Amino acid sequence: MEESERESESERCSAPSQTSEQQTTIETSGQKLERGEDVVETKLDISSDKFDPLLALYSPKVPLPYPNIKCFNNIAEYESYMKGGRGRAKPENVEKRLRKAQKGKADPERIERLKKLMVNNPVEEEEGEGSGVKRPPRRQRKAAKNVLTRMPLHTGSPLGELNRCVQEKIRVKVHIRTFKGLRGVCSGFVVAFDKFWNLAMVDVDETYREPLLGQALYHEKALTVTRLFEKLKVQETVALNAVERKGGDNLLKPDPHSSSSQLRDQTRRTDPKHTQERSELSEKDRSTSKVTQQSESKPKVKYGKVHTRHVNQLFIRGENILLVNVQQD
Amino acid sequence: MEVSHSIRERTIAENSLVILLQGLHGQVTTVDLRDESTARGRVINVDAFMNIRLEKVLYRDRRGRMSSMDDLFVTGRNVRYVHIPDHINIRETIESQLAKIHRVRNFGAGGGRKEYSKKK
């Protein structure tokens, strides 16, 4: 279009020349053309008043204001040039590349930095967990989450109740399970716990029953806490009786021997580790305590004896806990 | 006293009471097993899953027979009790173990080794 404009312009310029004679017309047309070119040049000159941008975009040679200026094909190219572009040799990039190249070599500055981060003396730590991060504090350290901080988090749930027992040092009774049913009861103070109900306890009194074996297990009624403690009482009374009547053992032996020979055999078979005392006790059971036999369903204390022991500090794996009973006063 | 090299095991230990057992490295303790047997020996190592390694062990099986072993490995699930020696302070042991983990974690100068890559 500009071409046509230019042509039309030159035509217009040359139009009046056509009216005059040929030579003059040629001359004048030449002059006119020159004038046309001049006009075009001023139009292409950026600093002139008559700058025509449309003309400049399409003309083959536009004089550049600065001789060795960098030319771009579009604005995007210019933009990326201004941003630095990829692989531009900016001073920071150069340094980074150099550093990467020397990665393996020992760098004294890096060693210094690492040394500052190391904590040599554990006693110097402020709290149990703080290790004094020497890095410049970029952002707030996230709140430490460990087993101790998680203990108070369970408020409102049963574990929160357990936490209360820890804080207020309330004595609890922990029921321990065997694969089927109750094994025994641990009574003590909880010092620490976790979400698996693993417990760390102190001052523990454990009352438990040895597991039954074989047919007894099959036939046995489920053990409950009350029955457990009844058994314990019975055992204790029987033991007392045994101590009292130690003198009269020999007299009593032949009588129950015939009647309870079967039971005695059973004793020997199931519990080879039984001492003399215990077999005596069982005989005593048969011969003396009819009353006690009636009060309990299974008074035979040959196996499955109830034991008590005291442990100062005990760790219980949560898997074995049936329930925890808070002992309120 | 070494902390586990695995980040996964460290976090599991950090958030549970296994860390108390890890503080017993080198102590002589009794471990009561699920099957009513007991093992008394020196704790070599306890991992995050409560697997316990003991040495110079006096093992009493559930029938009461005693035997001694140089090395015993107990799977975590088979543990019922661990008797903690009287001279050990539970709270302090837990705190010192947590401090060790904290130290090991921060030593990596931030942006250290990652167990799982973050690529999506």
Short mmCIF file of C-alpha atoms in Angstrom, two decimals:
data_model
loop_
_atom_site.label_atom_id
_atom_site.label_comp_id
_atom_site.label_asym_id
_atom_site.label_seq_id
_atom_site.Cartn_x
_atom_site.Cartn_y
_atom_site.Cartn_z
CA MET A 1 0.00 0.00 0.00
CA GLU A 2 2.85 2.22 0.80
CA GLU A 3 4.38 1.26 -2.45
CA SER A 4 1.26 2.39 -4.20
CA GLU A 5 1.28 5.54 -2.09
CA ARG A 6 4.83 6.16 -3.03
CA GLU A 7 4.03 5.46 -6.61
CA SER A 8 1.01 7.66 -6.48
CA GLU A 9 3.09 10.34 -4.88
CA SER A 10 5.77 10.09 -7.48
CA GLU A 11 3.01 9.95 -10.02
CA ARG A 12 1.53 13.08 -8.63
CA CYS A 13 4.94 14.63 -8.60
CA SER A 14 5.62 13.53 -12.02
CA ALA A 15 2.10 14.20 -13.21
CA PRO A 16 2.53 17.93 -13.65
CA SER A 17 5.91 17.26 -15.27
CA GLN A 18 4.20 15.22 -17.95
CA THR A 19 2.38 18.27 -19.01
CA SER A 20 5.66 20.02 -19.89
CA GLU A 21 8.20 18.89 -22.51
CA GLN A 22 9.91 15.50 -22.48
CA GLN A 23 13.42 16.62 -21.36
CA THR A 24 12.13 18.90 -18.81
CA THR A 25 9.68 16.29 -17.86
CA ILE A 26 12.50 13.80 -17.44
CA GLU A 27 14.54 16.27 -15.52
CA THR A 28 11.71 17.46 -13.48
CA SER A 29 10.61 13.91 -12.95
CA GLY A 30 14.12 13.10 -11.84
CA GLN A 31 14.03 16.12 -9.59
CA LYS A 32 10.64 15.17 -8.47
CA LEU A 33 11.83 11.64 -7.78
CA GLU A 34 14.68 12.97 -5.76
CA ARG A 35 12.37 15.14 -3.85
CA GLY A 36 10.18 12.08 -3.43
CA GLU A 37 13.12 10.14 -2.06
CA ASP A 38 13.99 12.95 0.26
CA VAL A 39 10.47 12.98 1.46
CA VAL A 40 10.63 9.24 1.93
CA GLU A 41 13.84 9.56 3.86
CA THR A 42 12.48 12.14 6.21
CA LYS A 43 9.49 9.93 6.65
CA LEU A 44 11.79 7.07 7.60
CA ASP A 45 13.91 9.14 9.90
CA ILE A 46 12.81 8.43 13.44
CA SER A 47 13.81 11.79 14.79
CA SER A 48 12.02 13.80 12.14
CA ASP A 49 8.58 15.27 12.38
CA LYS A 50 7.40 13.48 9.30
CA PHE A 51 8.24 9.99 10.60
CA ASP A 52 5.85 7.47 9.14
CA PRO A 53 5.99 4.22 11.22
CA LEU A 54 3.97 2.23 8.73
CA LEU A 55 6.40 3.18 6.02
CA ALA A 56 9.31 2.37 8.30
CA LEU A 57 7.97 -1.13 9.05
CA TYR A 58 7.74 -2.06 5.38
CA SER A 59 10.62 -0.23 3.80
CA PRO A 60 13.69 -2.34 3.03
CA LYS A 61 16.24 -0.03 4.54
CA VAL A 62 15.47 2.11 7.51
CA PRO A 63 18.32 4.19 8.84
CA LEU A 64 19.06 3.20 12.42
CA PRO A 65 19.54 6.00 14.90
CA TYR A 66 22.47 4.20 16.47
CA PRO A 67 24.85 2.37 14.20
CA ASN A 68 25.46 -0.93 16.05
CA ILE A 69 22.16 -1.40 17.72
CA LYS A 70 20.87 -4.95 18.45
CA CYS A 71 17.87 -5.83 16.35
CA PHE A 72 15.02 -8.06 17.44
CA ASN A 73 12.33 -9.68 15.40
CA ASN A 74 9.57 -9.12 17.87
CA ILE A 75 8.75 -7.73 21.29
CA ALA A 76 8.96 -11.10 22.95
CA GLU A 77 12.53 -11.42 21.85
CA TYR A 78 13.25 -8.01 23.24
CA GLU A 79 11.60 -8.93 26.51
CA SER A 80 13.60 -12.08 26.92
CA TYR A 81 16.74 -10.18 26.08
CA MET A 82 15.98 -7.70 28.81
CA LYS A 83 15.37 -10.48 31.35
CA GLY A 84 18.76 -11.93 30.72
CA GLY A 85 17.63 -14.96 28.81
CA ARG A 86 18.94 -18.50 29.30
CA GLY A 87 22.58 -19.01 29.64
CA ARG A 88 23.23 -15.35 29.93
CA ALA A 89 26.58 -14.83 31.53
CA LYS A 90 25.33 -12.83 34.48
CA PRO A 91 27.88 -12.53 37.27
CA GLU A 92 25.86 -14.68 39.71
CA ASN A 93 25.44 -17.44 37.18
CA VAL A 94 29.09 -17.47 36.39
CA GLU A 95 29.92 -17.92 40.05
CA LYS A 96 27.41 -20.70 40.47
CA ARG A 97 28.75 -22.57 37.51
CA LEU A 98 32.27 -22.28 38.81
CA ARG A 99 31.19 -23.59 42.19
CA LYS A 100 29.47 -26.57 40.66
CA ALA A 101 32.54 -27.37 38.66
CA GLN A 102 34.59 -27.51 41.84
CA LYS A 103 32.09 -29.57 43.76
CA GLY A 104 34.36 -32.40 44.84
CA LYS A 105 37.20 -30.30 46.10
CA ALA A 106 37.40 -29.40 49.76
CA ASP A 107 36.25 -25.90 50.25
CA PRO A 108 37.45 -24.28 53.46
CA GLU A 109 34.45 -21.99 53.57
CA ARG A 110 32.08 -24.92 53.31
CA ILE A 111 33.95 -26.79 56.03
CA GLU A 112 33.58 -23.79 58.29
CA ARG A 113 29.87 -23.65 57.68
CA LEU A 114 29.46 -27.35 58.42
CA LYS A 115 31.45 -27.05 61.59
CA LYS A 116 29.18 -24.33 62.84
CA LEU A 117 26.18 -26.57 62.29
CA MET A 118 27.61 -29.46 64.25
CA VAL A 119 26.83 -29.55 67.92
CA ASN A 120 29.84 -31.05 69.63
CA ASN A 121 28.81 -31.00 73.22
CA PRO A 122 25.37 -32.41 73.97
CA VAL A 123 25.32 -30.84 77.43
CA GLU A 124 25.26 -27.42 75.89
CA GLU A 125 21.76 -27.88 74.54
CA GLU A 126 19.16 -25.70 76.16
CA GLU A 127 16.19 -28.01 76.22
CA GLY A 128 16.06 -31.70 75.69
CA GLU A 129 15.31 -31.25 72.01
CA GLY A 130 16.85 -27.95 71.01
CA SER A 131 20.08 -28.32 69.18
CA GLY A 132 20.60 -24.66 68.43
CA VAL A 133 20.25 -24.37 64.67
CA LYS A 134 22.99 -22.01 63.64
CA ARG A 135 21.58 -21.25 60.25
CA PRO A 136 20.35 -17.69 59.79
CA PRO A 137 16.74 -17.86 60.97
CA ARG A 138 14.87 -17.99 57.71
CA ARG A 139 11.53 -19.14 58.99
CA GLN A 140 9.99 -20.21 62.28
CA ARG A 141 10.91 -23.77 63.20
CA LYS A 142 7.86 -25.99 63.08
CA ALA A 143 6.67 -27.05 66.52
CA ALA A 144 8.48 -30.24 67.53
CA LYS A 145 6.24 -33.29 67.38
CA ASN A 146 7.50 -36.25 69.35
CA VAL A 147 6.14 -38.80 71.74
CA LEU A 148 6.28 -36.43 74.70
CA THR A 149 4.54 -33.54 72.97
CA ARG A 150 1.87 -35.87 71.63
CA MET A 151 0.85 -37.02 75.09
CA PRO A 152 -1.26 -33.98 76.00
CA LEU A 153 -2.82 -33.78 72.56
CA HIS A 154 -5.43 -36.43 73.19
CA THR A 155 -7.83 -34.43 75.39
CA GLY A 156 -11.39 -35.60 75.10
CA SER A 157 -10.49 -39.13 74.11
CA PRO A 158 -9.67 -42.15 76.30
CA LEU A 159 -5.98 -41.46 75.76
CA GLY A 160 -6.61 -38.01 77.12
CA GLU A 161 -7.98 -39.63 80.25
CA LEU A 162 -4.79 -41.65 80.43
CA ASN A 163 -2.83 -38.44 80.13
CA ARG A 164 -4.70 -37.11 83.10
CA CYS A 165 -3.53 -40.13 85.07
CA VAL A 166 0.02 -39.34 84.05
CA GLN A 167 -0.22 -35.71 85.08
CA GLU A 168 -2.04 -36.30 88.33
CA LYS A 169 -0.11 -39.47 89.20
CA ILE A 170 -3.20 -41.58 89.68
CA ARG A 171 -2.72 -45.28 90.27
CA VAL A 172 -4.16 -47.35 87.45
CA LYS A 173 -4.91 -51.00 87.01
CA VAL A 174 -3.98 -52.38 83.64
CA HIS A 175 -5.56 -55.64 82.56
CA ILE A 176 -3.18 -57.77 80.57
CA ARG A 177 -4.40 -60.25 78.03
CA THR A 178 -3.37 -63.68 76.98
CA PHE A 179 -4.35 -64.82 73.53
CA LYS A 180 -7.77 -65.61 74.82
CA GLY A 181 -9.00 -63.79 77.86
CA LEU A 182 -7.39 -62.23 80.86
CA ARG A 183 -3.90 -62.95 82.05
CA GLY A 184 -3.66 -60.64 84.99
CA VAL A 185 -3.66 -57.14 86.39
CA CYS A 186 -0.81 -54.67 86.71
CA SER A 187 -1.34 -51.95 89.27
CA GLY A 188 0.97 -48.94 89.08
CA PHE A 189 1.58 -45.36 87.94
CA VAL A 190 1.87 -44.47 84.28
CA VAL A 191 4.85 -42.29 83.38
CA ALA A 192 4.50 -42.25 79.62
CA PHE A 193 2.30 -43.67 76.92
CA ASP A 194 1.83 -43.46 73.18
CA LYS A 195 -0.88 -44.00 70.61
CA PHE A 196 -0.35 -47.76 70.59
CA TRP A 197 -1.11 -47.82 74.31
CA ASN A 198 2.46 -48.84 75.06
CA LEU A 199 2.86 -47.89 78.70
CA ALA A 200 5.88 -47.04 80.78
CA MET A 201 4.89 -47.67 84.39
CA VAL A 202 6.55 -47.44 87.79
CA ASP A 203 5.87 -49.16 91.07
CA VAL A 204 4.01 -52.04 89.48
CA ASP A 205 2.33 -54.86 91.35
CA GLU A 206 1.48 -57.58 88.94
CA THR A 207 -1.06 -60.27 89.76
CA TYR A 208 -1.35 -62.86 87.05
CA ARG A 209 -2.20 -66.44 86.43
CA GLU A 210 -0.09 -68.93 84.62
CA PRO A 211 -1.74 -70.11 81.44
CA LEU A 212 -3.73 -73.32 81.44
CA LEU A 213 -2.71 -76.06 79.12
CA GLY A 214 -4.61 -78.62 77.16
CA GLN A 215 -8.03 -79.80 78.26
CA ALA A 216 -8.23 -77.45 81.17
CA LEU A 217 -8.01 -74.50 78.82
CA TYR A 218 -10.80 -75.88 76.72
CA HIS A 219 -13.13 -76.53 79.62
CA GLU A 220 -12.31 -73.56 81.69
CA LYS A 221 -14.71 -70.72 82.34
CA ALA A 222 -13.45 -67.33 81.33
CA LEU A 223 -11.22 -65.72 83.89
CA THR A 224 -12.37 -62.43 85.31
CA VAL A 225 -10.64 -60.09 87.66
CA THR A 226 -12.81 -61.02 90.59
CA ARG A 227 -12.24 -64.68 89.97
CA LEU A 228 -8.56 -63.99 89.66
CA PHE A 229 -8.36 -62.40 93.06
CA GLU A 230 -10.55 -65.03 94.61
CA LYS A 231 -8.15 -67.64 93.36
CA LEU A 232 -5.32 -65.69 94.83
CA LYS A 233 -7.06 -65.56 98.17
CA VAL A 234 -7.80 -69.23 98.09
CA GLN A 235 -4.24 -69.99 97.26
CA GLU A 236 -3.03 -67.88 100.08
CA THR A 237 -5.34 -69.48 102.59
CA VAL A 238 -4.35 -72.88 101.37
CA ALA A 239 -0.74 -71.95 101.72
CA LEU A 240 -1.34 -70.77 105.25
CA ASN A 241 -3.09 -73.98 106.04
CA ALA A 242 -0.19 -75.90 104.62
CA VAL A 243 2.22 -74.06 106.84
CA GLU A 244 0.07 -74.62 109.89
CA ARG A 245 -0.52 -78.25 109.29
CA LYS A 246 2.93 -79.24 108.26
CA GLY A 247 3.12 -81.50 111.19
CA GLY A 248 0.00 -83.45 110.29
CA ASP A 249 1.00 -84.11 106.71
CA ASN A 250 2.12 -87.62 107.13
CA LEU A 251 -1.09 -88.63 108.84
CA LEU A 252 -3.29 -87.22 106.19
CA LYS A 253 -1.38 -88.53 103.26
CA PRO A 254 -2.55 -92.12 103.12
CA ASP A 255 -6.28 -91.22 103.34
CA PRO A 256 -6.66 -88.99 100.32
CA HIS A 257 -4.10 -91.00 98.45
CA SER A 258 -6.52 -93.66 97.39
CA SER A 259 -9.38 -91.33 96.57
CA SER A 260 -7.44 -88.76 94.66
CA SER A 261 -4.80 -90.86 93.03
CA GLN A 262 -6.19 -89.97 89.67
CA LEU A 263 -5.96 -86.27 90.37
CA ARG A 264 -2.43 -86.71 91.63
CA ASP A 265 -1.48 -88.35 88.40
CA GLN A 266 -2.96 -85.44 86.57
CA THR A 267 -0.81 -83.13 88.63
CA ARG A 268 2.32 -84.95 87.70
CA ARG A 269 1.48 -84.99 84.03
CA THR A 270 0.56 -81.39 83.54
CA ASP A 271 3.12 -79.69 85.72
CA PRO A 272 6.36 -81.53 86.08
CA LYS A 273 7.93 -78.55 87.77
CA HIS A 274 5.58 -78.75 90.71
CA THR A 275 7.34 -79.06 94.00
CA GLN A 276 6.47 -81.48 96.73
CA GLU A 277 4.72 -78.71 98.56
CA ARG A 278 2.25 -78.13 95.85
CA SER A 279 1.19 -81.71 95.47
CA GLU A 280 0.73 -81.77 99.20
CA LEU A 281 -1.40 -78.70 98.93
CA SER A 282 -3.60 -80.22 96.32
CA GLU A 283 -4.15 -83.21 98.50
CA LYS A 284 -4.95 -80.94 101.34
CA ASP A 285 -7.53 -79.27 99.18
CA ARG A 286 -9.25 -82.52 98.57
CA SER A 287 -9.13 -83.76 102.09
CA THR A 288 -9.78 -80.67 104.13
CA SER A 289 -11.64 -77.91 102.40
CA LYS A 290 -15.04 -79.02 101.30
CA VAL A 291 -16.25 -75.55 102.05
CA THR A 292 -13.83 -73.94 99.72
CA GLN A 293 -14.65 -76.47 97.07
CA GLN A 294 -18.26 -75.47 97.17
CA SER A 295 -17.62 -71.74 97.06
CA GLU A 296 -15.63 -71.96 93.84
CA SER A 297 -16.45 -73.76 90.67
CA LYS A 298 -12.90 -74.99 89.95
CA PRO A 299 -10.89 -74.99 93.17
CA LYS A 300 -8.13 -77.26 91.94
CA VAL A 301 -5.05 -75.14 92.16
CA LYS A 302 -2.71 -77.68 90.68
CA TYR A 303 -1.96 -75.64 87.63
CA GLY A 304 -2.89 -72.16 86.63
CA LYS A 305 -1.61 -70.76 89.86
CA VAL A 306 -1.96 -67.11 90.57
CA HIS A 307 1.27 -65.22 91.16
CA THR A 308 2.09 -61.79 92.42
CA ARG A 309 5.26 -59.87 91.84
CA HIS A 310 6.53 -56.35 92.14
CA VAL A 311 8.46 -54.59 89.39
CA ASN A 312 9.84 -51.11 89.93
CA GLN A 313 9.81 -49.97 86.32
CA LEU A 314 7.99 -51.79 83.60
CA PHE A 315 7.34 -51.22 79.92
CA ILE A 316 4.16 -52.84 78.57
CA ARG A 317 3.57 -53.28 74.86
CA GLY A 318 0.17 -51.88 74.00
CA GLU A 319 -0.88 -54.95 72.09
CA ASN A 320 -1.18 -56.91 75.34
CA ILE A 321 -3.41 -54.48 77.16
CA LEU A 322 -7.08 -55.32 77.57
CA LEU A 323 -8.16 -52.26 79.46
CA VAL A 324 -6.96 -49.63 81.85
CA ASN A 325 -8.91 -49.05 84.99
CA VAL A 326 -8.41 -45.74 86.72
CA GLN A 327 -8.35 -46.15 90.45
CA GLN A 328 -10.30 -43.31 91.94
CA ASP A 329 -10.28 -42.76 95.67
CA MET B 1 24.64 -44.91 70.97
CA GLU B 2 23.56 -44.85 67.39
CA VAL B 3 20.38 -43.52 65.86
CA SER B 4 18.84 -45.50 63.04
CA HIS B 5 19.96 -44.47 59.58
CA SER B 6 16.50 -44.67 58.13
CA ILE B 7 14.38 -41.56 58.25
CA ARG B 8 11.27 -43.69 58.35
CA GLU B 9 12.46 -45.62 61.39
CA ARG B 10 13.53 -42.43 63.07
CA THR B 11 10.10 -40.85 62.77
CA ILE B 12 8.35 -43.99 63.91
CA ALA B 13 10.62 -44.18 66.93
CA GLU B 14 10.33 -40.47 67.63
CA ASN B 15 6.55 -40.63 67.89
CA SER B 16 6.25 -43.76 70.02
CA LEU B 17 7.58 -45.25 73.23
CA VAL B 18 10.01 -47.46 71.35
CA ILE B 19 12.38 -44.60 71.86
CA LEU B 20 12.47 -45.44 75.55
CA LEU B 21 13.60 -48.95 74.69
CA GLN B 22 16.21 -47.56 72.33
CA GLY B 23 17.61 -45.66 75.24
CA LEU B 24 18.34 -48.98 76.93
CA HIS B 25 21.14 -49.88 74.53
CA GLY B 26 23.77 -51.68 76.54
CA GLN B 27 21.67 -52.26 79.65
CA VAL B 28 20.90 -55.66 81.10
CA THR B 29 17.15 -56.18 81.13
CA THR B 30 14.56 -58.88 81.19
CA VAL B 31 12.16 -59.19 78.31
CA ASP B 32 8.94 -61.07 78.97
CA LEU B 33 7.62 -62.58 75.81
CA ARG B 34 4.06 -63.08 74.71
CA ASP B 35 4.31 -66.81 75.22
CA GLU B 36 5.24 -66.46 78.90
CA SER B 37 8.91 -67.14 78.34
CA THR B 38 11.52 -64.68 79.56
CA ALA B 39 14.91 -63.62 78.27
CA ARG B 40 17.43 -61.80 80.43
CA GLY B 41 20.42 -60.24 78.72
CA ARG B 42 22.19 -57.13 77.51
CA VAL B 43 20.30 -55.07 74.94
CA ILE B 44 22.34 -54.67 71.77
CA ASN B 45 19.77 -52.96 69.62
CA VAL B 46 16.09 -52.10 69.48
CA ASP B 47 14.58 -50.94 66.22
CA ALA B 48 11.46 -48.93 65.51
CA PHE B 49 9.30 -52.06 65.34
CA MET B 50 10.44 -53.14 68.79
CA ASN B 51 12.54 -56.01 67.43
CA ILE B 52 15.09 -56.57 70.18
CA ARG B 53 18.55 -58.04 69.95
CA LEU B 54 20.05 -59.34 73.17
CA GLU B 55 23.41 -60.87 73.98
CA LYS B 56 24.59 -63.24 76.70
CA VAL B 57 21.04 -64.29 77.32
CA LEU B 58 19.58 -66.46 80.03
CA TYR B 59 16.43 -67.76 78.42
CA ARG B 60 13.67 -69.36 80.41
CA ASP B 61 11.08 -70.96 78.22
CA ARG B 62 7.44 -71.12 79.15
CA ARG B 63 7.85 -74.53 80.74
CA GLY B 64 10.49 -73.16 83.02
CA ARG B 65 13.52 -74.75 81.41
CA MET B 66 16.57 -72.51 81.51
CA SER B 67 19.10 -72.21 78.76
CA SER B 68 21.77 -69.71 77.89
CA MET B 69 22.49 -68.17 74.54
CA ASP B 70 25.05 -65.79 73.11
CA ASP B 71 22.65 -63.91 70.92
CA LEU B 72 18.88 -63.71 70.83
CA PHE B 73 16.61 -61.85 68.45
CA VAL B 74 13.02 -61.23 69.50
CA THR B 75 10.40 -60.04 67.06
CA GLY B 76 8.65 -56.90 68.23
CA ARG B 77 5.23 -58.46 68.24
CA ASN B 78 6.31 -61.17 70.65
CA VAL B 79 7.30 -58.75 73.36
CA ARG B 80 4.95 -58.38 76.27
CA TYR B 81 7.00 -56.64 78.94
CA VAL B 82 10.41 -55.08 79.10
CA HIS B 83 11.74 -54.65 82.59
CA ILE B 84 13.49 -51.34 82.83
CA PRO B 85 16.47 -51.23 85.19
CA ASP B 86 15.83 -49.31 88.38
CA HIS B 87 18.61 -46.82 87.85
CA ILE B 88 17.16 -45.57 84.57
CA ASN B 89 15.11 -42.40 84.64
CA ILE B 90 12.35 -42.87 82.08
CA ARG B 91 11.63 -39.24 81.29
CA GLU B 92 15.29 -38.29 80.93
CA THR B 93 16.06 -41.27 78.74
CA ILE B 94 13.25 -40.35 76.38
CA GLU B 95 14.36 -36.74 76.22
CA SER B 96 17.99 -37.56 75.55
CA GLN B 97 17.03 -39.96 72.76
CA LEU B 98 14.83 -37.31 71.19
CA ALA B 99 17.71 -34.86 71.37
CA LYS B 100 19.94 -37.31 69.53
CA ILE B 101 17.43 -37.68 66.74
CA HIS B 102 17.02 -33.93 66.54
CA ARG B 103 20.75 -33.46 66.26
CA VAL B 104 21.11 -36.03 63.52
CA ARG B 105 18.26 -34.53 61.60
CA ASN B 106 19.52 -30.99 61.71
CA PHE B 107 23.08 -31.91 60.85
CA GLY B 108 22.09 -32.44 57.26
CA ALA B 109 22.35 -28.65 56.74
CA GLY B 110 18.75 -28.51 55.56
CA GLY B 111 17.90 -29.99 52.20
CA GLY B 112 19.92 -33.06 52.98
CA ARG B 113 19.19 -36.60 51.99
CA LYS B 114 15.60 -37.29 51.13
CA GLU B 115 14.25 -40.79 51.49
CA TYR B 116 11.52 -40.42 48.90
CA SER B 117 12.03 -38.13 45.90
CA LYS B 118 9.67 -35.23 45.65
CA LYS B 119 9.14 -35.64 41.94
CA LYS B 120 5.48 -36.00 41.03
#
